[in-house]
Amino acid sequence: MGQPGMQQPGTGQPGMPGAAPNNPYAQAQDALKTGKGIVKIGQYALIGFGALAIIWGIYWLISGVIIGALSTLFTGAILIAVALFEYPKFTGMMNQATNMVDGLAAKSQLAQTGIPATASVVNLQQTGRMINYQPEVAITLQVTHPNTGAQYPVQTTSVVQQIHMPRVQPGSQVPVRISQMNPNEVALAL
């Protein structure tokens, strides 16, 4: 399941990174969970209003008011179409945000609890994504395992503070933390 003392973000369950009091990752997960609920309520509300508009449009049609009926039926159909075809995109974005926060929480936990080691920066490229105004980078490292002395390449992504960017240029030696479970899982420890 995970290491003792670790918690899943937003759940308070032992065994995963996250949910300590005042943990920003747990707070972000809770906000995302609330946001998902609000998106779902909005989707149901649009379907309900769309259905009411269609019923009202049918009433107008039966009453003989063609223009009112057509505009109301059209509005109802649009509301339902948006709820069924566009709102799931918002849910997908919320899931992506949740996965990103989970990944950041796991990297943060690894950077604090992993096995200390050193690595040589082989390649560095910014991904184009900024997190809290700090660049996310895709980095290739040549890691030296402290227990075995084995050297192996690892590719990872990490958020690096602007002030630390000169420290992670190709050819630089950087401190890293290695997962005890998977030595290919590495986090920068700057």
C-alpha positions as a Markdown table, in Angstrom:
| # | Residue | x | y | z |
|---|---|---|---|---|
| 1 | Met | 0.0 | 0.0 | 0.0 |
| 2 | Gly | 2.6 | 2.6 | 0.9 |
| 3 | Gln | 5.1 | 3.6 | 3.5 |
| 4 | Pro | 3.9 | 3.9 | 7.2 |
| 5 | Gly | 2.9 | 7.5 | 8.1 |
| 6 | Met | 2.1 | 8.5 | 4.5 |
| 7 | Gln | -1.5 | 9.4 | 3.6 |
| 8 | Gln | -3.5 | 9.8 | 0.4 |
| 9 | Pro | -4.2 | 13.5 | -0.4 |
| 10 | Gly | -7.5 | 14.6 | 0.9 |
| 11 | Thr | -8.5 | 11.3 | 2.5 |
| 12 | Gly | -6.7 | 11.1 | 5.8 |
| 13 | Gln | -6.0 | 7.4 | 5.2 |
| 14 | Pro | -2.6 | 6.1 | 6.3 |
| 15 | Gly | -0.3 | 4.6 | 3.7 |
| 16 | Met | -0.2 | 7.2 | 1.0 |
| 17 | Pro | 1.3 | 10.7 | 0.5 |
| 18 | Gly | -0.8 | 13.7 | 1.6 |
| 19 | Ala | -3.5 | 14.4 | 4.1 |
| 20 | Ala | -1.7 | 15.8 | 7.1 |
| 21 | Pro | -3.4 | 18.8 | 8.6 |
| 22 | Asn | -2.7 | 22.0 | 6.6 |
| 23 | Asn | -1.1 | 20.0 | 3.8 |
| 24 | Pro | -1.5 | 22.0 | 0.6 |
| 25 | Tyr | -1.9 | 18.8 | -1.5 |
| 26 | Ala | -4.7 | 17.6 | 0.7 |
| 27 | Gln | -6.4 | 21.0 | 0.5 |
| 28 | Ala | -6.1 | 21.0 | -3.3 |
| 29 | Gln | -7.6 | 17.5 | -3.4 |
| 30 | Asp | -10.5 | 18.6 | -1.3 |
| 31 | Ala | -11.1 | 21.6 | -3.5 |
| 32 | Leu | -11.0 | 19.4 | -6.6 |
| 33 | Lys | -13.4 | 17.0 | -5.0 |
| 34 | Thr | -15.8 | 19.9 | -4.3 |
| 35 | Gly | -15.4 | 21.2 | -7.8 |
| 36 | Lys | -16.2 | 17.8 | -9.3 |
| 37 | Gly | -19.4 | 17.8 | -7.2 |
| 38 | Ile | -20.4 | 21.2 | -8.4 |
| 39 | Val | -19.7 | 20.3 | -12.1 |
| 40 | Lys | -22.0 | 17.2 | -11.6 |
| 41 | Ile | -24.7 | 19.3 | -10.1 |
| 42 | Gly | -24.4 | 21.8 | -13.0 |
| 43 | Gln | -24.7 | 19.0 | -15.5 |
| 44 | Tyr | -27.9 | 17.7 | -13.8 |
| 45 | Ala | -29.3 | 21.2 | -13.6 |
| 46 | Leu | -28.8 | 21.8 | -17.4 |
| 47 | Ile | -30.5 | 18.5 | -18.2 |
| 48 | Gly | -33.4 | 19.4 | -15.9 |
| 49 | Phe | -33.8 | 22.9 | -17.5 |
| 50 | Gly | -33.4 | 21.4 | -20.9 |
| 51 | Ala | -36.2 | 18.9 | -20.2 |
| 52 | Leu | -38.4 | 21.6 | -18.8 |
| 53 | Ala | -37.8 | 23.8 | -21.9 |
| 54 | Ile | -38.7 | 20.9 | -24.2 |
| 55 | Ile | -41.9 | 20.2 | -22.3 |
| 56 | Trp | -42.7 | 23.9 | -22.4 |
| 57 | Gly | -41.9 | 23.9 | -26.2 |
| 58 | Ile | -44.3 | 20.9 | -26.7 |
| 59 | Tyr | -47.0 | 22.9 | -24.8 |
| 60 | Trp | -46.4 | 25.9 | -27.1 |
| 61 | Leu | -46.5 | 23.6 | -30.2 |
| 62 | Ile | -49.8 | 22.1 | -29.1 |
| 63 | Ser | -51.2 | 25.6 | -28.4 |
| 64 | Gly | -50.3 | 26.5 | -32.0 |
| 65 | Val | -47.6 | 29.1 | -31.2 |
| 66 | Ile | -45.0 | 27.8 | -33.7 |
| 67 | Ile | -42.3 | 30.4 | -33.2 |
| 68 | Gly | -42.4 | 30.1 | -29.4 |
| 69 | Ala | -42.5 | 26.4 | -29.7 |
| 70 | Leu | -39.5 | 26.1 | -32.0 |
| 71 | Ser | -37.3 | 28.5 | -30.0 |
| 72 | Thr | -38.1 | 26.8 | -26.8 |
| 73 | Leu | -37.6 | 23.3 | -28.2 |
| 74 | Phe | -34.3 | 24.5 | -29.7 |
| 75 | Thr | -33.1 | 26.0 | -26.4 |
| 76 | Gly | -34.0 | 22.8 | -24.5 |
| 77 | Ala | -32.1 | 20.6 | -27.0 |
| 78 | Ile | -29.1 | 22.9 | -26.8 |
| 79 | Leu | -29.1 | 22.7 | -22.9 |
| 80 | Ile | -29.3 | 19.0 | -23.0 |
| 81 | Ala | -26.6 | 18.7 | -25.6 |
| 82 | Val | -24.2 | 20.9 | -23.6 |
| 83 | Ala | -24.9 | 18.8 | -20.5 |
| 84 | Leu | -24.3 | 15.5 | -22.2 |
| 85 | Phe | -21.4 | 16.4 | -24.6 |
| 86 | Glu | -19.6 | 19.4 | -23.2 |
| 87 | Tyr | -19.8 | 18.9 | -19.4 |
| 88 | Pro | -17.8 | 15.6 | -19.5 |
| 89 | Lys | -14.9 | 17.6 | -20.8 |
| 90 | Phe | -14.9 | 19.6 | -17.5 |
| 91 | Thr | -14.9 | 16.3 | -15.6 |
| 92 | Gly | -11.9 | 15.2 | -17.6 |
| 93 | Met | -10.1 | 18.4 | -16.8 |
| 94 | Met | -10.9 | 17.9 | -13.1 |
| 95 | Asn | -9.5 | 14.3 | -13.3 |
| 96 | Gln | -6.3 | 15.6 | -14.9 |
| 97 | Ala | -5.9 | 18.2 | -12.2 |
| 98 | Thr | -6.5 | 15.5 | -9.5 |
| 99 | Asn | -3.8 | 13.3 | -11.1 |
| 100 | Met | -1.4 | 16.2 | -11.3 |
| 101 | Val | -1.9 | 17.0 | -7.6 |
| 102 | Asp | -1.4 | 13.3 | -6.7 |
| 103 | Gly | 1.8 | 13.3 | -8.7 |
| 104 | Leu | 3.1 | 16.4 | -7.0 |
| 105 | Ala | 2.2 | 15.0 | -3.6 |
| 106 | Ala | 4.1 | 11.8 | -4.3 |
| 107 | Lys | 7.1 | 13.7 | -5.6 |
| 108 | Ser | 7.1 | 15.9 | -2.6 |
| 109 | Gln | 6.9 | 12.9 | -0.3 |
| 110 | Leu | 9.7 | 11.1 | -2.2 |
| 111 | Ala | 11.9 | 14.2 | -2.0 |
| 112 | Gln | 11.5 | 14.1 | 1.8 |
| 113 | Thr | 11.7 | 10.4 | 2.5 |
| 114 | Gly | 13.7 | 8.7 | -0.3 |
| 115 | Ile | 17.2 | 7.4 | -0.1 |
| 116 | Pro | 19.7 | 10.3 | -0.6 |
| 117 | Ala | 21.8 | 9.9 | -3.7 |
| 118 | Thr | 23.5 | 12.0 | -6.4 |
| 119 | Ala | 22.9 | 12.2 | -10.1 |
| 120 | Ser | 24.4 | 13.8 | -13.1 |
| 121 | Val | 22.1 | 15.8 | -15.3 |
| 122 | Val | 22.2 | 14.5 | -18.9 |
| 123 | Asn | 19.4 | 16.5 | -20.5 |
| 124 | Leu | 17.0 | 19.1 | -19.4 |
| 125 | Gln | 14.0 | 20.5 | -21.2 |
| 126 | Gln | 11.1 | 22.7 | -20.0 |
| 127 | Thr | 7.7 | 21.1 | -20.5 |
| 128 | Gly | 6.0 | 24.5 | -21.0 |
| 129 | Arg | 3.8 | 24.0 | -17.9 |
| 130 | Met | 4.2 | 26.3 | -14.9 |
| 131 | Ile | 3.1 | 25.3 | -11.4 |
| 132 | Asn | 2.9 | 28.1 | -8.9 |
| 133 | Tyr | 4.9 | 30.2 | -11.4 |
| 134 | Gln | 7.7 | 27.7 | -11.3 |
| 135 | Pro | 8.7 | 25.7 | -14.5 |
| 136 | Glu | 8.1 | 22.0 | -14.8 |
| 137 | Val | 11.1 | 20.3 | -16.5 |
| 138 | Ala | 11.6 | 16.9 | -18.2 |
| 139 | Ile | 15.0 | 15.8 | -17.0 |
| 140 | Thr | 17.2 | 12.9 | -17.8 |
| 141 | Leu | 19.6 | 11.9 | -15.0 |
| 142 | Gln | 22.4 | 9.4 | -14.6 |
| 143 | Val | 21.8 | 8.2 | -11.1 |
| 144 | Thr | 24.4 | 6.6 | -8.8 |
| 145 | His | 22.7 | 4.4 | -6.3 |
| 146 | Pro | 24.3 | 5.0 | -2.9 |
| 147 | Asn | 23.9 | 1.4 | -1.6 |
| 148 | Thr | 25.1 | -0.5 | -4.7 |
| 149 | Gly | 27.2 | 2.1 | -6.6 |
| 150 | Ala | 25.3 | 1.1 | -9.8 |
| 151 | Gln | 24.7 | 3.9 | -12.3 |
| 152 | Tyr | 21.6 | 3.9 | -14.4 |
| 153 | Pro | 19.6 | 6.5 | -16.5 |
| 154 | Val | 16.3 | 7.9 | -15.3 |
| 155 | Gln | 13.8 | 10.2 | -17.0 |
| 156 | Thr | 11.5 | 12.2 | -14.8 |
| 157 | Thr | 9.6 | 15.4 | -14.6 |
| 158 | Ser | 9.9 | 17.8 | -11.8 |
| 159 | Val | 9.0 | 21.4 | -10.8 |
| 160 | Val | 12.2 | 23.3 | -10.3 |
| 161 | Gln | 12.2 | 26.8 | -8.7 |
| 162 | Gln | 13.5 | 29.5 | -11.0 |
| 163 | Ile | 16.4 | 30.1 | -8.6 |
| 164 | His | 17.6 | 26.5 | -8.9 |
| 165 | Met | 17.5 | 26.3 | -12.7 |
| 166 | Pro | 21.3 | 27.0 | -13.0 |
| 167 | Arg | 21.9 | 24.0 | -10.6 |
| 168 | Val | 20.2 | 21.5 | -13.0 |
| 169 | Gln | 22.0 | 22.3 | -16.2 |
| 170 | Pro | 23.4 | 19.3 | -18.2 |
| 171 | Gly | 26.7 | 18.1 | -16.7 |
| 172 | Ser | 25.7 | 19.3 | -13.2 |
| 173 | Gln | 25.7 | 17.0 | -10.2 |
| 174 | Val | 22.4 | 17.2 | -8.2 |
| 175 | Pro | 21.1 | 15.7 | -5.0 |
| 176 | Val | 18.2 | 13.3 | -5.6 |
| 177 | Arg | 16.1 | 11.0 | -3.5 |
| 178 | Ile | 15.4 | 7.4 | -4.7 |
| 179 | Ser | 12.3 | 5.4 | -3.9 |
| 180 | Gln | 13.0 | 2.4 | -1.7 |
| 181 | Met | 10.5 | 0.4 | -3.6 |
| 182 | Asn | 11.5 | 1.4 | -7.1 |
| 183 | Pro | 15.0 | 2.8 | -7.8 |
| 184 | Asn | 13.8 | 4.2 | -11.1 |
| 185 | Glu | 11.5 | 6.5 | -9.2 |
| 186 | Val | 13.6 | 9.6 | -8.5 |
| 187 | Ala | 12.9 | 13.1 | -7.2 |
| 188 | Leu | 15.2 | 16.1 | -7.2 |
| 189 | Ala | 16.2 | 17.2 | -3.7 |
| 190 | Leu | 17.2 | 20.8 | -4.3 |
